[in-house]
mmCIF file of C-alpha atoms in Angstrom:
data_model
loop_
_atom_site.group_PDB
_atom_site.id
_atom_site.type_symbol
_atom_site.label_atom_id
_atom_site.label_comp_id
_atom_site.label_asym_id
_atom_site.label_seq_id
_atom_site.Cartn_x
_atom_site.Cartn_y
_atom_site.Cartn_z
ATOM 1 C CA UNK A 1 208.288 61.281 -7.618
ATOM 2 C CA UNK A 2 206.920 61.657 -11.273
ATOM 3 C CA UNK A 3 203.260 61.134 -9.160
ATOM 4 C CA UNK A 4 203.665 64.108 -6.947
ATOM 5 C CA UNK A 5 205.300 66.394 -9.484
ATOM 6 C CA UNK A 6 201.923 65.786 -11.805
ATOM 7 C CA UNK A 7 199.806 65.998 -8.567
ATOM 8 C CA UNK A 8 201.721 69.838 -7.738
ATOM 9 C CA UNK A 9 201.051 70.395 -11.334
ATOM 10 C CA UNK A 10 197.229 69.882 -11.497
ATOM 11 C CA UNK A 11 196.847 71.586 -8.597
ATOM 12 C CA UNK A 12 198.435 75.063 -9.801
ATOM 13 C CA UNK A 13 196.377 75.161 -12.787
ATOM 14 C CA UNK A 14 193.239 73.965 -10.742
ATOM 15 C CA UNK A 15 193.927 77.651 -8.679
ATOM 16 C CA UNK A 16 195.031 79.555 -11.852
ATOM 17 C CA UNK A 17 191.901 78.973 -13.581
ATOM 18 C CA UNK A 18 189.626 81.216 -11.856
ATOM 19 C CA UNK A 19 192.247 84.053 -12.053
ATOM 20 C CA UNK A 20 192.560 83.557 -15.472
ATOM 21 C CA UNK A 21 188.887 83.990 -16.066
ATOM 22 C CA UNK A 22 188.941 86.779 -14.564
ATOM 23 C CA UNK A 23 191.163 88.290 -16.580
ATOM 24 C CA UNK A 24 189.105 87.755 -19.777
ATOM 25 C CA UNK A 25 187.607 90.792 -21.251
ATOM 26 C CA UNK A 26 183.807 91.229 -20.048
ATOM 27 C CA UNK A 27 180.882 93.231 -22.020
ATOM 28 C CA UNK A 28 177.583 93.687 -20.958
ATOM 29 C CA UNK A 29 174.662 95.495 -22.503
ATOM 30 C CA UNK A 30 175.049 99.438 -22.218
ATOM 31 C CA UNK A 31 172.683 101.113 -19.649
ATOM 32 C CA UNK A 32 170.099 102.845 -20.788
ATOM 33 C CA UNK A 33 170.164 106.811 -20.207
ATOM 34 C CA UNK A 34 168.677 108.499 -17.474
ATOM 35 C CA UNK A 35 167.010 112.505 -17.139
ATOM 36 C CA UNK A 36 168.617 114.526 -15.086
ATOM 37 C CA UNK A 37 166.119 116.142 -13.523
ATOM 38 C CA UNK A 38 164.478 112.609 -12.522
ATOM 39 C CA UNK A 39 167.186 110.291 -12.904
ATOM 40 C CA UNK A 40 164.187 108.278 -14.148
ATOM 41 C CA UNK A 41 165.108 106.233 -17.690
ATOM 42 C CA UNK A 42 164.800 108.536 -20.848
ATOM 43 C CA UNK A 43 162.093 107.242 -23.350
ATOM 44 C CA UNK A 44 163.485 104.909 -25.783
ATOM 45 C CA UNK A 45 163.543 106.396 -30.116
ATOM 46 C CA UNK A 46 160.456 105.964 -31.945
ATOM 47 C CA UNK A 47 161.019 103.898 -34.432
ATOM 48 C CA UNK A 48 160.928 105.293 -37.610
ATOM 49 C CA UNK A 49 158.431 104.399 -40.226
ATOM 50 C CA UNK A 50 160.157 102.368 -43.441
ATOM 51 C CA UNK A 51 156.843 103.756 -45.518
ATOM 52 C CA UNK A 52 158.081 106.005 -48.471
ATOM 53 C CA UNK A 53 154.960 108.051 -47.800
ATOM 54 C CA UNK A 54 152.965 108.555 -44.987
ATOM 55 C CA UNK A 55 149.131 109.640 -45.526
ATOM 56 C CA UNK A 56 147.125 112.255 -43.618
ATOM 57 C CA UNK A 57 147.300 111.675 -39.883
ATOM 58 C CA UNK A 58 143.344 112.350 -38.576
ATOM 59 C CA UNK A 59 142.285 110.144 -36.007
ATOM 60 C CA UNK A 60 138.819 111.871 -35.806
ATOM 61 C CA UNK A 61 138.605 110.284 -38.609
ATOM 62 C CA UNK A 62 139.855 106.799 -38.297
ATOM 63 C CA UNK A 63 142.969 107.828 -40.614
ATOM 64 C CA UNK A 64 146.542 106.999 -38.771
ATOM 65 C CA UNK A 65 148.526 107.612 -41.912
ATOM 66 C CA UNK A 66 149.247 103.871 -42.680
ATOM 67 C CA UNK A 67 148.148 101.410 -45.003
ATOM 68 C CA UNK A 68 146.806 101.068 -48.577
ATOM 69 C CA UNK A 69 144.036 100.973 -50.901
ATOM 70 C CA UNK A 70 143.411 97.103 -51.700
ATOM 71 C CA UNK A 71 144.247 96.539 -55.432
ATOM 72 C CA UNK A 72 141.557 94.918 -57.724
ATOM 73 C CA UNK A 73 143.813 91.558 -57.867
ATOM 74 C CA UNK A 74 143.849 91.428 -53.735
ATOM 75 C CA UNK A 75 140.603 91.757 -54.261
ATOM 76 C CA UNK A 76 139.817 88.955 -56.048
ATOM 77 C CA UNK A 77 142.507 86.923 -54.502
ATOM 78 C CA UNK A 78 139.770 86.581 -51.297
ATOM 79 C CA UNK A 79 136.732 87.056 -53.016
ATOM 80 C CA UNK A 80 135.735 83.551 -53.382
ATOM 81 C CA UNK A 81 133.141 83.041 -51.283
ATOM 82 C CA UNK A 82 130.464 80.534 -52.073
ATOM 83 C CA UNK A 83 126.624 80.967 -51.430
ATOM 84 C CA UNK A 84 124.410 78.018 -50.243
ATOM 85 C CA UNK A 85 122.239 77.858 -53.776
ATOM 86 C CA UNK A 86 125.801 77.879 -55.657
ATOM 87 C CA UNK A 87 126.239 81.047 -56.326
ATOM 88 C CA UNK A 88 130.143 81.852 -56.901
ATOM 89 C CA UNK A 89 131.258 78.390 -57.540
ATOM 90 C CA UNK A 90 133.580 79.117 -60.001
ATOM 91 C CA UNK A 91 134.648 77.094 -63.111
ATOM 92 C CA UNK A 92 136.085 73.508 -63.159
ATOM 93 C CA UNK A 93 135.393 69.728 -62.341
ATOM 94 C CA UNK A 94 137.462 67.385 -60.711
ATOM 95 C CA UNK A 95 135.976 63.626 -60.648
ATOM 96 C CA UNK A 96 136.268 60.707 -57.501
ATOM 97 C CA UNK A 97 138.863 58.936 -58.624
ATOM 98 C CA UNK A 98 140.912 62.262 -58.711
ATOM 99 C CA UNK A 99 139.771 63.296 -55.653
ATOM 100 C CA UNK A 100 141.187 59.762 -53.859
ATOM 101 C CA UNK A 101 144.546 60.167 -54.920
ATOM 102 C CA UNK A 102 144.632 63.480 -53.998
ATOM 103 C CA UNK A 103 143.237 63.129 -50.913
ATOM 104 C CA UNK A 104 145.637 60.666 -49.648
ATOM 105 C CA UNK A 105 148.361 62.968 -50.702
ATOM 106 C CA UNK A 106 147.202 66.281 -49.074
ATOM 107 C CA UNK A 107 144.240 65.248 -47.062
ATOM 108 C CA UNK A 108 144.794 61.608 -45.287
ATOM 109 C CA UNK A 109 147.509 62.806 -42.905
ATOM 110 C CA UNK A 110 145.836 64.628 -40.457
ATOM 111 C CA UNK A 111 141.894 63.613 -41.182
ATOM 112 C CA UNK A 112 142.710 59.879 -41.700
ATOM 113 C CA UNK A 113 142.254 57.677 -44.388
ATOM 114 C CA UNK A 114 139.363 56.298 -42.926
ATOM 115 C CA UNK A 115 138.216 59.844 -43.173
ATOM 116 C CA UNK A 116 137.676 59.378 -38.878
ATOM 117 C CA UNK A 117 139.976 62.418 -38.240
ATOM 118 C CA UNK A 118 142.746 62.678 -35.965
ATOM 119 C CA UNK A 119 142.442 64.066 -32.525
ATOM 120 C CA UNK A 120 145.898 64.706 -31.322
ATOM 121 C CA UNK A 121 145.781 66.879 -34.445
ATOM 122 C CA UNK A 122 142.621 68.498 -33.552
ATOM 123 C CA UNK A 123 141.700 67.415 -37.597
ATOM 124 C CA UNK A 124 138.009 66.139 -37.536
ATOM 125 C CA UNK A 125 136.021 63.283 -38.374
ATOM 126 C CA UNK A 126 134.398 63.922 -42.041
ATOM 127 C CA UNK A 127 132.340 61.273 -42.393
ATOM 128 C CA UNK A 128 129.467 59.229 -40.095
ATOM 129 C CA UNK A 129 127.378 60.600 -37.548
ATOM 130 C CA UNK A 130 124.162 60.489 -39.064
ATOM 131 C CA UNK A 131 121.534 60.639 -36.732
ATOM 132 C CA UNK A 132 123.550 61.280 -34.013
ATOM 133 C CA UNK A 133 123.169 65.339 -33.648
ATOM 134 C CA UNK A 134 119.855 65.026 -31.539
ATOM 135 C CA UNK A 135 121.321 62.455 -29.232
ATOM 136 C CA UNK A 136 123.901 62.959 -26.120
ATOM 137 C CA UNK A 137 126.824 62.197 -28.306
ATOM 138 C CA UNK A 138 126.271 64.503 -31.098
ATOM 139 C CA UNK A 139 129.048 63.532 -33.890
ATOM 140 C CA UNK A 140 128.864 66.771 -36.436
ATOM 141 C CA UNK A 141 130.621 66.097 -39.703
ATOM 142 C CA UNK A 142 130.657 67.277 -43.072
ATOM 143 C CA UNK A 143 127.909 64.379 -43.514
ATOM 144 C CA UNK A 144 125.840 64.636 -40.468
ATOM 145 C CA UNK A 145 126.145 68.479 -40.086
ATOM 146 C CA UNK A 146 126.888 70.298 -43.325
ATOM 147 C CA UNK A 147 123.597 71.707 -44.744
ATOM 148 C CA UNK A 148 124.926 72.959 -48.157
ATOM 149 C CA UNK A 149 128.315 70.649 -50.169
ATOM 150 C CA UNK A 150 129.089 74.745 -51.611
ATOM 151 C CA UNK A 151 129.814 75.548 -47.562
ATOM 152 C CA UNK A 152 132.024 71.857 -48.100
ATOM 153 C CA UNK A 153 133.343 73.672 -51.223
ATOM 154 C CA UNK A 154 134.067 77.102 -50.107
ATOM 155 C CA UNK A 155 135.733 76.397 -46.473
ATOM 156 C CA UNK A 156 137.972 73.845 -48.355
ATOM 157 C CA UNK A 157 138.863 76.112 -51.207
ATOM 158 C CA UNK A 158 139.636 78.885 -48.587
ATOM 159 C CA UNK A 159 141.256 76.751 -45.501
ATOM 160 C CA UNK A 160 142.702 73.405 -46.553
ATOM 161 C CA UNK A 161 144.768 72.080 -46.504
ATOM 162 C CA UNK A 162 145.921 73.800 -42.825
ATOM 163 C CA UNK A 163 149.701 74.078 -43.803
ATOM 164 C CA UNK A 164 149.022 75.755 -46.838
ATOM 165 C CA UNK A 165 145.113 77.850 -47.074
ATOM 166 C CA UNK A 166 144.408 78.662 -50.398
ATOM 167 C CA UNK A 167 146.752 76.654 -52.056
ATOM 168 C CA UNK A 168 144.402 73.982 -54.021
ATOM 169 C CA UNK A 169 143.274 75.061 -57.452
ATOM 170 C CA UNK A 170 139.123 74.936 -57.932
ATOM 171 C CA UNK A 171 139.914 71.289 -60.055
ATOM 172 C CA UNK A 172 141.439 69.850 -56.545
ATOM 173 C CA UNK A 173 138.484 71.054 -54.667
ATOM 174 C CA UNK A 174 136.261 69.533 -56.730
ATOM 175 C CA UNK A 175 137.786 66.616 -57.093
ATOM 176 C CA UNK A 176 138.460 66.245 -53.065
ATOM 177 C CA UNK A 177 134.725 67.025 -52.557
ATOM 178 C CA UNK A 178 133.963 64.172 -55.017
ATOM 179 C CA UNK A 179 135.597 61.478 -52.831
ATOM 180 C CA UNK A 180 134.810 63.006 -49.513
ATOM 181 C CA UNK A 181 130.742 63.146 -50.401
ATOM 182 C CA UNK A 182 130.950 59.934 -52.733
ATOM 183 C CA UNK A 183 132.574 58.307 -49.152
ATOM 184 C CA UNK A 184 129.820 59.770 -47.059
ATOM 185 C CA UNK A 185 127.397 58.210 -49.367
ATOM 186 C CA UNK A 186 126.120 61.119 -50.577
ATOM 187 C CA UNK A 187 127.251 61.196 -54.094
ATOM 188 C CA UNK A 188 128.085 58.116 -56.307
ATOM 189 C CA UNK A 189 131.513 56.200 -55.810
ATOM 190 C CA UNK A 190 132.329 55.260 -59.167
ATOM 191 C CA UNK A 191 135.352 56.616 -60.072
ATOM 192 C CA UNK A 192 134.306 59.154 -63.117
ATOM 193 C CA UNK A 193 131.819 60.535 -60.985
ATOM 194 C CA UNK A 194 132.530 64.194 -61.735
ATOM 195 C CA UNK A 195 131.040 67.324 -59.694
ATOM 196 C CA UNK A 196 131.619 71.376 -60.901
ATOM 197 C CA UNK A 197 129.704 74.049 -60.245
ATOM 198 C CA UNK A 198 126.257 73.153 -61.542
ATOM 199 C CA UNK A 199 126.117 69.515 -60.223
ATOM 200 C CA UNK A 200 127.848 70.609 -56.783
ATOM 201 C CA UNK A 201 124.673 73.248 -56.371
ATOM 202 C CA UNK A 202 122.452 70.390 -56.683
ATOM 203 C CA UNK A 203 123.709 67.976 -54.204
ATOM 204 C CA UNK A 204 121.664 67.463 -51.283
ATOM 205 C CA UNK A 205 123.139 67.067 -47.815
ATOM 206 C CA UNK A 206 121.158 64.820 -45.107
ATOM 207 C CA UNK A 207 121.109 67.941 -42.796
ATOM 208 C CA UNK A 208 119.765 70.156 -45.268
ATOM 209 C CA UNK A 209 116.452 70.744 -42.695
ATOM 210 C CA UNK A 210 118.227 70.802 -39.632
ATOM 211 C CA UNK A 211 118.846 74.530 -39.974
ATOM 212 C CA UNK A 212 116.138 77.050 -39.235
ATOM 213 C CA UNK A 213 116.033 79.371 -41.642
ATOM 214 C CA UNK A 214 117.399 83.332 -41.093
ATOM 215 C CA UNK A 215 114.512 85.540 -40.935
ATOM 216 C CA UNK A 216 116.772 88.691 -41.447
ATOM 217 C CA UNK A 217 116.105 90.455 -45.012
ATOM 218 C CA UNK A 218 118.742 89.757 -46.652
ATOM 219 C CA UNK A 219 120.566 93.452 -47.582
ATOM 220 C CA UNK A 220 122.527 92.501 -49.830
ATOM 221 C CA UNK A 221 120.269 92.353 -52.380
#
């Protein structure tokens, strides 16, 4: 008896369920509003600029009332560019030893402590390759490739490491650049082996002469 009563039991709420939910308040998303001449959708607002000025609106002459002069200290913040003979390397040293630790720390995770790279992270190989670019399976690193260590220098100081561009102060750079081209066996491995701006711009690369050179004038001087 006590089965069928708890049988009758689950069965009413079983049907009441639906009817309950269907008592439950419902909201949906308002319709947008239509033109009555159309009955086509009226344009949405413009959004409204949060710009406590606006400029001069002249698109003849490229000027859309937006933006901002760049300050002197954005400026600078980007202009850090290196040149091939050294020029713009600014001040500071780091050594190899320096350069290890810190490369292990910022560096190692995605380009390896073997300094091989890591493809499922799309991080490259840094060091090797020489003598390989001419051959079927060209292997360009900052070794075999790199024609200049103040390109090394500059993309580093600008790019790495990827989850934070920019971040490494000019000491880091030099320091990483140390261990990376002491590795390569391009600079010495000993661990005082310093490089700054005036002993970076004489490093040579192995692929220094595998450039041609640009026969443009160059106008910016």
């Amino acid at each position: 008896m006590f089965m069928r009563n708890l049988t009758l039991i689950c069965a009413i709420g079983a049907l009441a369920s639906p009817a309950l939910a269907q008592d439950a308040a419902r909201t949906a998303a308002a319709l947008p509003e239509t033109l009555e001449e159309t009955g086509e959708r009226a344009p949405a607002t413009v959004p409204q600029s949060s710009s406590e000025t606006v400029g001069d609106i002249v698109p003849a002459d490229n000027a859309y009332g937006v933006g901002q002069p760049a300050t002197e200290e954005e400026i600078a913040a980007i202009d850090i560019d290196v040149m091939p003979d050294g020029r713009g390397l600014p001040e500071g040293s780091g050594t190899y030893a320096e350069g290890e630790e810190l490369y292990e720390t910022i560096c190692a995770a995605c380009h390896g402590s073997d300094m091989m790279g890591i493809s499922d992270l799309g991080a490259p190989q840094l060091i090797g390759g020489r003598g390989t670019l001419a051959t079927d399976k060209p292997v360009k690193t900052v070794e075999s490739y790199w024609p200049y260590a103040s390109t090394f220098f500059d993309y580093t100081h600008r790019a790495m490491p990827m989850t934070a561009p920019g971040s490494l102060t000019t000491d880091e750079v030099y320091a990483i650049s140390a261990y990376v081209l002491g590795k390569a066996g391009i600079t010495g491995t000993e661990p005082d082996t310093m490089l700054d701006a005036a002993s970076m711009a004489e490093v040579e690369m192995p692929n220094a002469d595998g450039f041609v050179a640009d026969p443009r004038p160059d106008v910016a001087e």
